[in-house]
Tab-separated table of C-alpha atoms in Angstrom:
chain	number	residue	atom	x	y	z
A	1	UNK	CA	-184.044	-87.417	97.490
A	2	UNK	CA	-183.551	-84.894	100.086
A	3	UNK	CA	-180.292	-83.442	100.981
A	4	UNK	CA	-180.325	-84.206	104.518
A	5	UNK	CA	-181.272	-87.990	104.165
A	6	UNK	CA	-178.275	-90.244	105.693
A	7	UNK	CA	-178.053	-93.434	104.179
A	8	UNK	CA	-176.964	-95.754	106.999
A	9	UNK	CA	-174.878	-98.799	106.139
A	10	UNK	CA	-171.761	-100.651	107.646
A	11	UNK	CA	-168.186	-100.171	106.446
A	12	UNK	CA	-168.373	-103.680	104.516
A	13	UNK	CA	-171.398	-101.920	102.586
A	14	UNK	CA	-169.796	-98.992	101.875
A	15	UNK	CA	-166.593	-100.840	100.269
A	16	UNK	CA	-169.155	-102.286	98.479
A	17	UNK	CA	-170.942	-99.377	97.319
A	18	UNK	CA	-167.813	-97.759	96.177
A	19	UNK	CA	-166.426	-101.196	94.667
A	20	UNK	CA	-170.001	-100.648	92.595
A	21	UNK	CA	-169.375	-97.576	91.615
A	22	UNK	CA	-166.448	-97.956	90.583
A	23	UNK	CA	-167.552	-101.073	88.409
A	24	UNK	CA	-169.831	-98.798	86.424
A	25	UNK	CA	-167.459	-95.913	85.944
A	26	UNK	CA	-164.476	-97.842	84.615
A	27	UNK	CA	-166.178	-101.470	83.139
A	28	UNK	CA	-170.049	-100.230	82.429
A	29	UNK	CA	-169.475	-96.826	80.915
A	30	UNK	CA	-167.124	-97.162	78.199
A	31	UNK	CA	-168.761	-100.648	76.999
A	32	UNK	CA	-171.999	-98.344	76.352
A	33	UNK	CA	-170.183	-95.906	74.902
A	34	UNK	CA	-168.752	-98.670	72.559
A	35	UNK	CA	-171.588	-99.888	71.544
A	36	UNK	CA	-173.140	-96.219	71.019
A	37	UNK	CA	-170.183	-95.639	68.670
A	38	UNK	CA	-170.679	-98.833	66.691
A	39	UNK	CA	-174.699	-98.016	66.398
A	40	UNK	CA	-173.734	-94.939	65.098
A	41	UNK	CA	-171.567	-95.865	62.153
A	42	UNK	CA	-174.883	-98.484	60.623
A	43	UNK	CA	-176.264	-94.866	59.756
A	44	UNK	CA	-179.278	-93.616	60.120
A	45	UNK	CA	-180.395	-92.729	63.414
A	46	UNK	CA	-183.671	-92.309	63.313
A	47	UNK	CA	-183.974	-96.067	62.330
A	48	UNK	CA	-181.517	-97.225	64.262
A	49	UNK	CA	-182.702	-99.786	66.774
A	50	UNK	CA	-179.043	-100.525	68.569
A	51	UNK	CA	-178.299	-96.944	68.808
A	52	UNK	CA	-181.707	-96.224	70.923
A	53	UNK	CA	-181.471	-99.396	72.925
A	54	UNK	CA	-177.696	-98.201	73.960
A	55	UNK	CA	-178.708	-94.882	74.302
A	56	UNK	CA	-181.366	-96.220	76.629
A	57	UNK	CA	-178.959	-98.054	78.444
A	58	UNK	CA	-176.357	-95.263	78.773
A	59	UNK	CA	-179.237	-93.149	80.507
A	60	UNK	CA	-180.104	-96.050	83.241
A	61	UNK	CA	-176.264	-96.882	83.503
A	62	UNK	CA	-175.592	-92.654	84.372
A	63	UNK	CA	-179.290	-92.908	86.770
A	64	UNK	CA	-177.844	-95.839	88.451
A	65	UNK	CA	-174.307	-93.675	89.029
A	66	UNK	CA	-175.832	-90.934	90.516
A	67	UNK	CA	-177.930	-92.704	92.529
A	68	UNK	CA	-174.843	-94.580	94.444
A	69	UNK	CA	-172.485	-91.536	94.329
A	70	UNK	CA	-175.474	-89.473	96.205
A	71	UNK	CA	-175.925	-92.890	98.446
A	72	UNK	CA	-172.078	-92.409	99.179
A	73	UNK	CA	-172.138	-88.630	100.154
A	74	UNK	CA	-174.922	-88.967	102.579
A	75	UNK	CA	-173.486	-92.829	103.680
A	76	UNK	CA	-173.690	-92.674	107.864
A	77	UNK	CA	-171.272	-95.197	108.401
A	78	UNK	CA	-172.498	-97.366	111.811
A	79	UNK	CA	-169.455	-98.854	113.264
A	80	UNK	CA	-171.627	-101.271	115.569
A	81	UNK	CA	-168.627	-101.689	118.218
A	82	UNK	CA	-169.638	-98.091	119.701
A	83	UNK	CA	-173.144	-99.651	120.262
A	84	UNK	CA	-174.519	-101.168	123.035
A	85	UNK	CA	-173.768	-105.361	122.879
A	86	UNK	CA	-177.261	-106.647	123.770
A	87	UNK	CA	-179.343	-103.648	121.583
A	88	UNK	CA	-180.554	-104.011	118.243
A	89	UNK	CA	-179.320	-101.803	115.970
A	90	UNK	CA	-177.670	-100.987	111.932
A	91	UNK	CA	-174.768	-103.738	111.965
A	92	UNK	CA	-175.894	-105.953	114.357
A	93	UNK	CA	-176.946	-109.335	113.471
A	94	UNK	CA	-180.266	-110.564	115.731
A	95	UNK	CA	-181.364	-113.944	116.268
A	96	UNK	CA	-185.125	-114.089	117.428
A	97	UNK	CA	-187.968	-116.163	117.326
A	98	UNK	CA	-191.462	-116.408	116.990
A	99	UNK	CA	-193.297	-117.170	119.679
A	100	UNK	CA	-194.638	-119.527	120.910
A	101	UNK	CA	-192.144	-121.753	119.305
A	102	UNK	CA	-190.877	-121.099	116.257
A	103	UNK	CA	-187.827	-122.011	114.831
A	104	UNK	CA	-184.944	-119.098	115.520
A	105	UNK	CA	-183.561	-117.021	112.938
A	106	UNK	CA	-181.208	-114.903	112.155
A	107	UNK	CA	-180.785	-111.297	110.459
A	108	UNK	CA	-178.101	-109.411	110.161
A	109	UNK	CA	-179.440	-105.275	110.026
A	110	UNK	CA	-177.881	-103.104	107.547
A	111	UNK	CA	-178.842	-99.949	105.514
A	112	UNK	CA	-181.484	-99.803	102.304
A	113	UNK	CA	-178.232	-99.846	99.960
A	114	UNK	CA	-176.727	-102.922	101.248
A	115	UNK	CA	-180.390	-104.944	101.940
A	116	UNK	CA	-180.136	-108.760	100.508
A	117	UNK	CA	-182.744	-111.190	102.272
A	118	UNK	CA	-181.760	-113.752	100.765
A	119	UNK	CA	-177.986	-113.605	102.335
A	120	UNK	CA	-179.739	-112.952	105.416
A	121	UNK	CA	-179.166	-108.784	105.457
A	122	UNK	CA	-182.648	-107.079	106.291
A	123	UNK	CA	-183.131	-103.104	105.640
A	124	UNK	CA	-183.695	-101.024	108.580
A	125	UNK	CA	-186.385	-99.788	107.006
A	126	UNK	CA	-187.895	-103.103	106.875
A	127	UNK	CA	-191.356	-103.783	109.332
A	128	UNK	CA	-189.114	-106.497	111.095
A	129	UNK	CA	-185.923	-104.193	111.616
A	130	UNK	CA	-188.047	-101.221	112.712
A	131	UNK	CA	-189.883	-102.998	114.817
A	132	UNK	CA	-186.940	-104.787	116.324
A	133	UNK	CA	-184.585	-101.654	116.585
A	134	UNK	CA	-183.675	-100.789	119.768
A	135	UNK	CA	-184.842	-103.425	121.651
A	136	UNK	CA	-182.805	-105.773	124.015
A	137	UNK	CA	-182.265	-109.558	124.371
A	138	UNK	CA	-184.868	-111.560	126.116
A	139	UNK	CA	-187.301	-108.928	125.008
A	140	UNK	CA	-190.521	-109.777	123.260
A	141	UNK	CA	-191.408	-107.776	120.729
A	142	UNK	CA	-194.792	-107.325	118.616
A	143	UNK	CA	-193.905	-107.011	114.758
A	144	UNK	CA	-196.518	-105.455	112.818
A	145	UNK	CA	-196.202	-106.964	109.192
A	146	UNK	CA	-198.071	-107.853	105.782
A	147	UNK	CA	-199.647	-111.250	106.946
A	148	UNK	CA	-200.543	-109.661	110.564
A	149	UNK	CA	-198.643	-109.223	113.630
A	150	UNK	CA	-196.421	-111.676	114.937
A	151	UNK	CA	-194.864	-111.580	118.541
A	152	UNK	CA	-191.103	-112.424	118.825
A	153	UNK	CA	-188.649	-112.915	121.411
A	154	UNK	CA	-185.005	-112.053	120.699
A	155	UNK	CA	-183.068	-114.273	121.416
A	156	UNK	CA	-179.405	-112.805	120.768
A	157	UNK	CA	-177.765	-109.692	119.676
A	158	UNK	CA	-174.241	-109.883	118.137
């Protein structure tokens, strides 16, 4: 990852970031370690299936810690009242629909680290986010995506 990447994300997904990393320091951690020590005292290492299979665990858990605490130090924060009310942007939620007459739905755009479709949070760096960033209400946009493109209309930007 380079050093001058900026992880954008709202406040809520930075509590939540931190709440995670703080869940794997303190809760995580020492239950590997635990279970490291018990593997241990069965003997043998270099037959000892529980010890690798912690071990192996203990090396995603500390992969999975860096990877947040370096998401945290380069977090850009996007406090979406500063922005412009009827532009799409990180922390606003969009309601659009495909033309010509689709059903409308709704996204709410936030950072990579705090993505979940299914709760209705795209990534920025998702075709329909990048395509819709930056654009207004009432504006029709052409989204270039998997299955083709699709032309939208936005609808509302809150």
């Amino acid at each position: 990852m380079a050093k001058d990447e900026t992880f954008p994300m709202t406040a809520e997904g930075k509590k939540n970031l931190e709440a995670e990393l703080e869940d794997l320091r303190l809760n995580q951690r020492p239950q590997i370690i635990e279970r490291i020590k018990i593997a241990r005292s069965y003997g043998d290492l270099s037959e000892n299936s529980e010890y690798e299979a912690a071990k192996n665990e203990q090396s995603m858990l500390e992969s999975e810690i860096a990877k947040v605490e370096h998401m945290l130090q380069y977090a850009d924060v996007v406090d979406s009242s500063e922005l412009e009310d009827d532009v799409v942007n990180v922390g606003k939620e969009v309601t659009f629909k495909e033309l010509p007459d689709e059903e409308p739905e709704t996204y709410q755009i936030v950072g990579s680290a705090e993505s979940d479709p299914l709760s209705g949070k795209i990534s920025n760096d998702s075709p329909i986010a990048k395509a819709l960033l930056g654009h207004k209400v009432n504006e029709e946009v052409v989204i270039s995506i998997p299955a083709g493109d699709m032309k939208v209309k936005i609808i509302e930007v809150k």
